[in-house]
PDB file of C-alpha atoms in Angstrom:
ATOM      1  CA  UNK H   1       0.000   0.000   0.000  1.00 57.00           C
ATOM      2  CA  UNK H   2       1.544   3.281  -1.005  1.00 65.00           C
ATOM      3  CA  UNK H   3       0.948   6.566   0.718  1.00 63.00           C
ATOM      4  CA  UNK H   4      -0.202   9.499  -1.310  1.00 64.00           C
ATOM      5  CA  UNK H   5       2.448  12.201  -1.657  1.00 64.00           C
ATOM      6  CA  UNK H   6       2.320  14.919   0.996  1.00 63.00           C
ATOM      7  CA  UNK H   7       0.836  18.168  -0.018  1.00 68.00           C
ATOM      8  CA  UNK H   8       2.924  21.296  -0.211  1.00 70.00           C
ATOM      9  CA  UNK H   9       1.019  22.725   2.795  1.00 65.00           C
ATOM     10  CA  UNK H  10       1.903  19.644   4.878  1.00 63.00           C
ATOM     11  CA  UNK H  11       5.596  20.054   4.065  1.00 68.00           C
ATOM     12  CA  UNK H  12       5.517  23.732   5.033  1.00 67.00           C
ATOM     13  CA  UNK H  13       3.744  23.009   8.328  1.00 72.00           C
ATOM     14  CA  UNK H  14       6.210  20.216   9.134  1.00 63.00           C
ATOM     15  CA  UNK H  15       9.172  22.493   8.410  1.00 69.00           C
ATOM     16  CA  UNK H  16       7.758  25.288  10.589  1.00 65.00           C
ATOM     17  CA  UNK H  17       7.175  22.875  13.497  1.00 64.00           C
ATOM     18  CA  UNK H  18      10.709  21.468  13.144  1.00 70.00           C
ATOM     19  CA  UNK H  19      12.339  24.922  13.030  1.00 74.00           C
ATOM     20  CA  UNK H  20      10.228  26.110  15.990  1.00 60.00           C
ATOM     21  CA  UNK H  21      11.220  23.102  18.113  1.00 62.00           C
ATOM     22  CA  UNK H  22      14.872  23.596  17.187  1.00 62.00           C
ATOM     23  CA  UNK H  23      14.681  27.297  18.165  1.00 61.00           C
ATOM     24  CA  UNK H  24      13.099  26.463  21.528  1.00 69.00           C
ATOM     25  CA  UNK H  25      15.819  23.884  22.206  1.00 57.00           C
ATOM     26  CA  UNK H  26      18.568  26.385  21.425  1.00 64.00           C
ATOM     27  CA  UNK H  27      16.943  29.020  23.671  1.00 55.00           C
ATOM     28  CA  UNK H  28      16.726  26.540  26.570  1.00 59.00           C
ATOM     29  CA  UNK H  29      20.401  25.598  26.113  1.00 50.00           C
ATOM     30  CA  UNK H  30      21.483  29.259  26.162  1.00 52.00           C
ATOM     31  CA  UNK H  31      19.458  30.036  29.303  1.00 46.00           C
ATOM     32  CA  UNK H  32      20.860  26.957  31.077  1.00 45.00           C
ATOM     33  CA  UNK H  33      24.436  27.883  30.146  1.00 44.00           C
ATOM     34  CA  UNK H  34      24.074  31.463  31.379  1.00 42.00           C
ATOM     35  CA  UNK H  35      22.293  30.395  34.573  1.00 42.00           C
ATOM     36  CA  UNK H  36      24.769  27.723  35.586  1.00 43.00           C
ATOM     37  CA  UNK H  37      28.001  29.397  34.498  1.00 44.00           C
ATOM     38  CA  UNK H  38      27.285  32.906  35.761  1.00 48.00           C
ATOM     39  CA  UNK H  39      28.464  34.085  39.153  1.00 58.00           C
ATOM     40  CA  UNK H  40      30.751  31.112  39.792  1.00 79.00           C
ATOM     41  CA  UNK H  41      33.519  32.766  41.814  1.00 85.00           C
ATOM     42  CA  UNK H  42      37.129  31.657  41.446  1.00 92.00           C
ATOM     43  CA  UNK H  43      40.305  32.298  43.428  1.00 93.00           C
ATOM     44  CA  UNK H  44      41.848  35.532  42.180  1.00 95.00           C
ATOM     45  CA  UNK H  45      38.485  37.203  41.464  1.00 96.00           C
ATOM     46  CA  UNK H  46      37.394  40.202  43.520  1.00 96.00           C
ATOM     47  CA  UNK H  47      34.041  40.860  45.155  1.00 95.00           C
ATOM     48  CA  UNK H  48      32.042  43.686  46.675  1.00 94.00           C
ATOM     49  CA  UNK H  49      30.165  42.697  49.814  1.00 91.00           C
ATOM     50  CA  UNK H  50      26.477  43.587  49.933  1.00 87.00           C
ATOM     51  CA  UNK H  51      24.290  43.581  53.061  1.00 78.00           C
ATOM     52  CA  UNK H  52      27.455  43.368  55.192  1.00 74.00           C
ATOM     53  CA  UNK H  53      25.590  43.698  58.494  1.00 71.00           C
ATOM     54  CA  UNK H  54      23.791  40.381  58.114  1.00 70.00           C
ATOM     55  CA  UNK H  55      24.893  36.949  59.309  1.00 70.00           C
ATOM     56  CA  UNK H  56      25.198  35.778  55.673  1.00 73.00           C
ATOM     57  CA  UNK H  57      26.365  38.718  53.543  1.00 79.00           C
ATOM     58  CA  UNK H  58      26.089  38.422  49.777  1.00 84.00           C
ATOM     59  CA  UNK H  59      28.610  39.427  47.140  1.00 89.00           C
ATOM     60  CA  UNK H  60      28.907  40.447  43.539  1.00 92.00           C
ATOM     61  CA  UNK H  61      31.911  40.238  41.276  1.00 94.00           C
ATOM     62  CA  UNK H  62      33.824  43.489  40.623  1.00 95.00           C
ATOM     63  CA  UNK H  63      37.176  44.539  39.194  1.00 96.00           C
ATOM     64  CA  UNK H  64      40.121  44.026  41.542  1.00 96.00           C
ATOM     65  CA  UNK H  65      41.635  47.275  42.790  1.00 94.00           C
ATOM     66  CA  UNK H  66      38.443  49.242  42.139  1.00 94.00           C
ATOM     67  CA  UNK H  67      36.862  51.502  44.748  1.00 92.00           C
ATOM     68  CA  UNK H  68      33.969  49.060  45.142  1.00 93.00           C
ATOM     69  CA  UNK H  69      36.139  45.942  45.549  1.00 95.00           C
ATOM     70  CA  UNK H  70      36.224  44.825  49.178  1.00 95.00           C
ATOM     71  CA  UNK H  71      38.017  41.488  48.908  1.00 95.00           C
ATOM     72  CA  UNK H  72      40.188  39.259  46.758  1.00 96.00           C
ATOM     73  CA  UNK H  73      39.044  35.629  46.769  1.00 96.00           C
ATOM     74  CA  UNK H  74      41.932  33.568  48.145  1.00 95.00           C
ATOM     75  CA  UNK H  75      40.115  30.240  48.042  1.00 94.00           C
ATOM     76  CA  UNK H  76      36.702  28.818  47.135  1.00 92.00           C
ATOM     77  CA  UNK H  77      35.450  25.795  49.065  1.00 89.00           C
ATOM     78  CA  UNK H  78      32.319  23.732  48.533  1.00 82.00           C
ATOM     79  CA  UNK H  79      29.846  22.319  51.001  1.00 75.00           C
ATOM     80  CA  UNK H  80      30.732  22.627  54.669  1.00 76.00           C
ATOM     81  CA  UNK H  81      34.517  22.985  54.231  1.00 83.00           C
ATOM     82  CA  UNK H  82      35.733  25.882  56.383  1.00 87.00           C
ATOM     83  CA  UNK H  83      38.188  28.635  55.544  1.00 89.00           C
ATOM     84  CA  UNK H  84      41.334  29.073  57.646  1.00 90.00           C
ATOM     85  CA  UNK H  85      40.597  31.313  60.661  1.00 90.00           C
ATOM     86  CA  UNK H  86      42.569  34.352  59.433  1.00 90.00           C
ATOM     87  CA  UNK H  87      40.343  34.825  56.363  1.00 91.00           C
ATOM     88  CA  UNK H  88      37.053  36.689  56.195  1.00 89.00           C
ATOM     89  CA  UNK H  89      34.345  34.287  55.064  1.00 87.00           C
ATOM     90  CA  UNK H  90      31.007  34.446  53.329  1.00 86.00           C
ATOM     91  CA  UNK H  91      28.946  31.692  51.748  1.00 81.00           C
ATOM     92  CA  UNK H  92      26.039  31.117  49.409  1.00 75.00           C
ATOM     93  CA  UNK H  93      24.034  28.120  48.261  1.00 65.00           C
ATOM     94  CA  UNK H  94      24.029  27.581  44.500  1.00 56.00           C
ATOM     95  CA  UNK H  95      22.033  25.407  42.140  1.00 55.00           C
ATOM     96  CA  UNK H  96      25.098  23.347  41.273  1.00 52.00           C
ATOM     97  CA  UNK H  97      26.496  22.699  44.741  1.00 52.00           C
ATOM     98  CA  UNK H  98      25.380  22.390  48.319  1.00 60.00           C
ATOM     99  CA  UNK H  99      27.087  25.722  48.932  1.00 78.00           C
ATOM    100  CA  UNK H 100      30.056  27.867  48.075  1.00 84.00           C
ATOM    101  CA  UNK H 101      32.246  29.419  50.749  1.00 88.00           C
ATOM    102  CA  UNK H 102      34.648  32.217  49.863  1.00 91.00           C
ATOM    103  CA  UNK H 103      37.880  32.674  51.822  1.00 94.00           C
ATOM    104  CA  UNK H 104      38.658  36.377  51.484  1.00 94.00           C
ATOM    105  CA  UNK H 105      41.660  38.715  51.755  1.00 95.00           C
ATOM    106  CA  UNK H 106      41.075  42.495  51.847  1.00 95.00           C
ATOM    107  CA  UNK H 107      41.574  44.207  48.472  1.00 96.00           C
ATOM    108  CA  UNK H 108      42.868  47.464  49.951  1.00 96.00           C
ATOM    109  CA  UNK H 109      45.587  50.064  49.466  1.00 96.00           C
ATOM    110  CA  UNK H 110      47.276  52.493  51.850  1.00 96.00           C
ATOM    111  CA  UNK H 111      44.839  55.312  52.641  1.00 96.00           C
ATOM    112  CA  UNK H 112      41.662  53.256  52.123  1.00 96.00           C
ATOM    113  CA  UNK H 113      39.144  53.377  54.952  1.00 95.00           C
ATOM    114  CA  UNK H 114      37.203  50.456  56.355  1.00 94.00           C
ATOM    115  CA  UNK H 115      33.982  49.998  58.221  1.00 92.00           C
ATOM    116  CA  UNK H 116      34.707  47.242  60.715  1.00 88.00           C
ATOM    117  CA  UNK H 117      31.418  46.335  62.418  1.00 84.00           C
ATOM    118  CA  UNK H 118      31.134  44.517  65.730  1.00 77.00           C
ATOM    119  CA  UNK H 119      29.239  41.785  63.881  1.00 73.00           C
ATOM    120  CA  UNK H 120      29.318  41.117  60.176  1.00 73.00           C
ATOM    121  CA  UNK H 121      32.150  41.631  57.721  1.00 85.00           C
ATOM    122  CA  UNK H 122      34.395  44.655  57.106  1.00 90.00           C
ATOM    123  CA  UNK H 123      33.936  46.677  53.943  1.00 92.00           C
ATOM    124  CA  UNK H 124      35.781  49.485  52.188  1.00 94.00           C
ATOM    125  CA  UNK H 125      34.003  52.845  52.573  1.00 94.00           C
ATOM    126  CA  UNK H 126      34.754  56.505  51.801  1.00 94.00           C
ATOM    127  CA  UNK H 127      36.881  57.981  54.591  1.00 93.00           C
ATOM    128  CA  UNK H 128      34.316  60.727  55.278  1.00 92.00           C
ATOM    129  CA  UNK H 129      31.508  58.205  55.836  1.00 91.00           C
ATOM    130  CA  UNK H 130      30.311  58.083  59.479  1.00 88.00           C
ATOM    131  CA  UNK H 131      30.981  54.334  59.782  1.00 89.00           C
ATOM    132  CA  UNK H 132      34.617  54.545  58.620  1.00 93.00           C
ATOM    133  CA  UNK H 133      36.453  53.463  61.755  1.00 93.00           C
ATOM    134  CA  UNK H 134      39.817  52.197  60.412  1.00 94.00           C
ATOM    135  CA  UNK H 135      42.327  53.482  57.851  1.00 96.00           C
ATOM    136  CA  UNK H 136      44.787  51.232  56.015  1.00 96.00           C
ATOM    137  CA  UNK H 137      48.330  52.293  56.951  1.00 96.00           C
ATOM    138  CA  UNK H 138      50.247  49.564  55.155  1.00 95.00           C
ATOM    139  CA  UNK H 139      49.864  46.645  52.737  1.00 96.00           C
ATOM    140  CA  UNK H 140      52.713  44.294  51.862  1.00 95.00           C
ATOM    141  CA  UNK H 141      52.947  41.181  49.703  1.00 93.00           C
ATOM    142  CA  UNK H 142      54.500  39.104  52.464  1.00 90.00           C
ATOM    143  CA  UNK H 143      53.628  37.640  55.845  1.00 88.00           C
ATOM    144  CA  UNK H 144      56.012  39.839  57.847  1.00 86.00           C
ATOM    145  CA  UNK H 145      53.341  40.859  60.328  1.00 86.00           C
ATOM    146  CA  UNK H 146      53.748  43.841  62.685  1.00 89.00           C
ATOM    147  CA  UNK H 147      57.442  44.249  61.778  1.00 91.00           C
ATOM    148  CA  UNK H 148      56.478  45.470  58.273  1.00 92.00           C
ATOM    149  CA  UNK H 149      53.783  47.884  59.489  1.00 94.00           C
ATOM    150  CA  UNK H 150      54.437  51.604  60.024  1.00 94.00           C
ATOM    151  CA  UNK H 151      54.377  53.107  63.506  1.00 93.00           C
ATOM    152  CA  UNK H 152      50.892  53.967  64.702  1.00 92.00           C
ATOM    153  CA  UNK H 153      49.432  50.708  63.404  1.00 94.00           C
ATOM    154  CA  UNK H 154      46.916  49.252  65.849  1.00 93.00           C
ATOM    155  CA  UNK H 155      45.803  46.121  63.989  1.00 93.00           C
ATOM    156  CA  UNK H 156      47.767  43.750  61.786  1.00 94.00           C
ATOM    157  CA  UNK H 157      46.190  40.993  59.698  1.00 93.00           C
ATOM    158  CA  UNK H 158      48.413  38.334  58.123  1.00 95.00           C
ATOM    159  CA  UNK H 159      47.229  36.155  55.235  1.00 94.00           C
ATOM    160  CA  UNK H 160      49.369  33.224  54.054  1.00 93.00           C
ATOM    161  CA  UNK H 161      47.900  32.752  50.560  1.00 91.00           C
ATOM    162  CA  UNK H 162      48.156  35.034  48.770  1.00 92.00           C
ATOM    163  CA  UNK H 163      50.885  36.328  51.066  1.00 93.00           C
ATOM    164  CA  UNK H 164      49.729  39.664  52.420  1.00 94.00           C
ATOM    165  CA  UNK H 165      50.005  41.760  55.558  1.00 96.00           C
ATOM    166  CA  UNK H 166      47.402  44.500  56.066  1.00 95.00           C
ATOM    167  CA  UNK H 167      48.067  47.189  58.679  1.00 96.00           C
ATOM    168  CA  UNK H 168      45.346  49.517  60.005  1.00 96.00           C
ATOM    169  CA  UNK H 169      44.884  52.266  62.572  1.00 95.00           C
ATOM    170  CA  UNK H 170      41.797  54.061  63.847  1.00 94.00           C
ATOM    171  CA  UNK H 171      40.504  56.554  61.284  1.00 89.00           C
ATOM    172  CA  UNK H 172      40.666  60.262  62.046  1.00 76.00           C
ATOM    173  CA  UNK H 173      36.894  60.458  62.464  1.00 61.00           C
TER     174      UNK H 173
END
């Protein structure tokens, strides 16, 4: 038994359905790629901390060395793995993992001011802002500690990787 040849209208409808399904598939693939690859932090990236006064501050990626950059990511851990105690830490659950924890080193320069809250995480702020309570007095690319800080330094933070010593003193406010 032979089938009658398909009409021209049937071929057009079939082609339209095929092209439509292909377009939908491509759109889904693009959305999935953007969703799952975006905002995956890596060591060496820099972040700005948002809602710093909360127990679980959030972050967004920014250019290192910029005025809005608060931290350089020293290490990214997954799940419940902890950061070494000298690092600032923030975490976030993602769709791909049970959680991402960032181990952070301040991305600061001499003269920058910090808001160091009693609870929460420190952030870089303009020096004339009311919450600016510390000023960076020294930053070195080694773990020399207080010996490499200028006189008048009241707090020294030492980070092993990347090697960095950050020296601060109370701000003039």
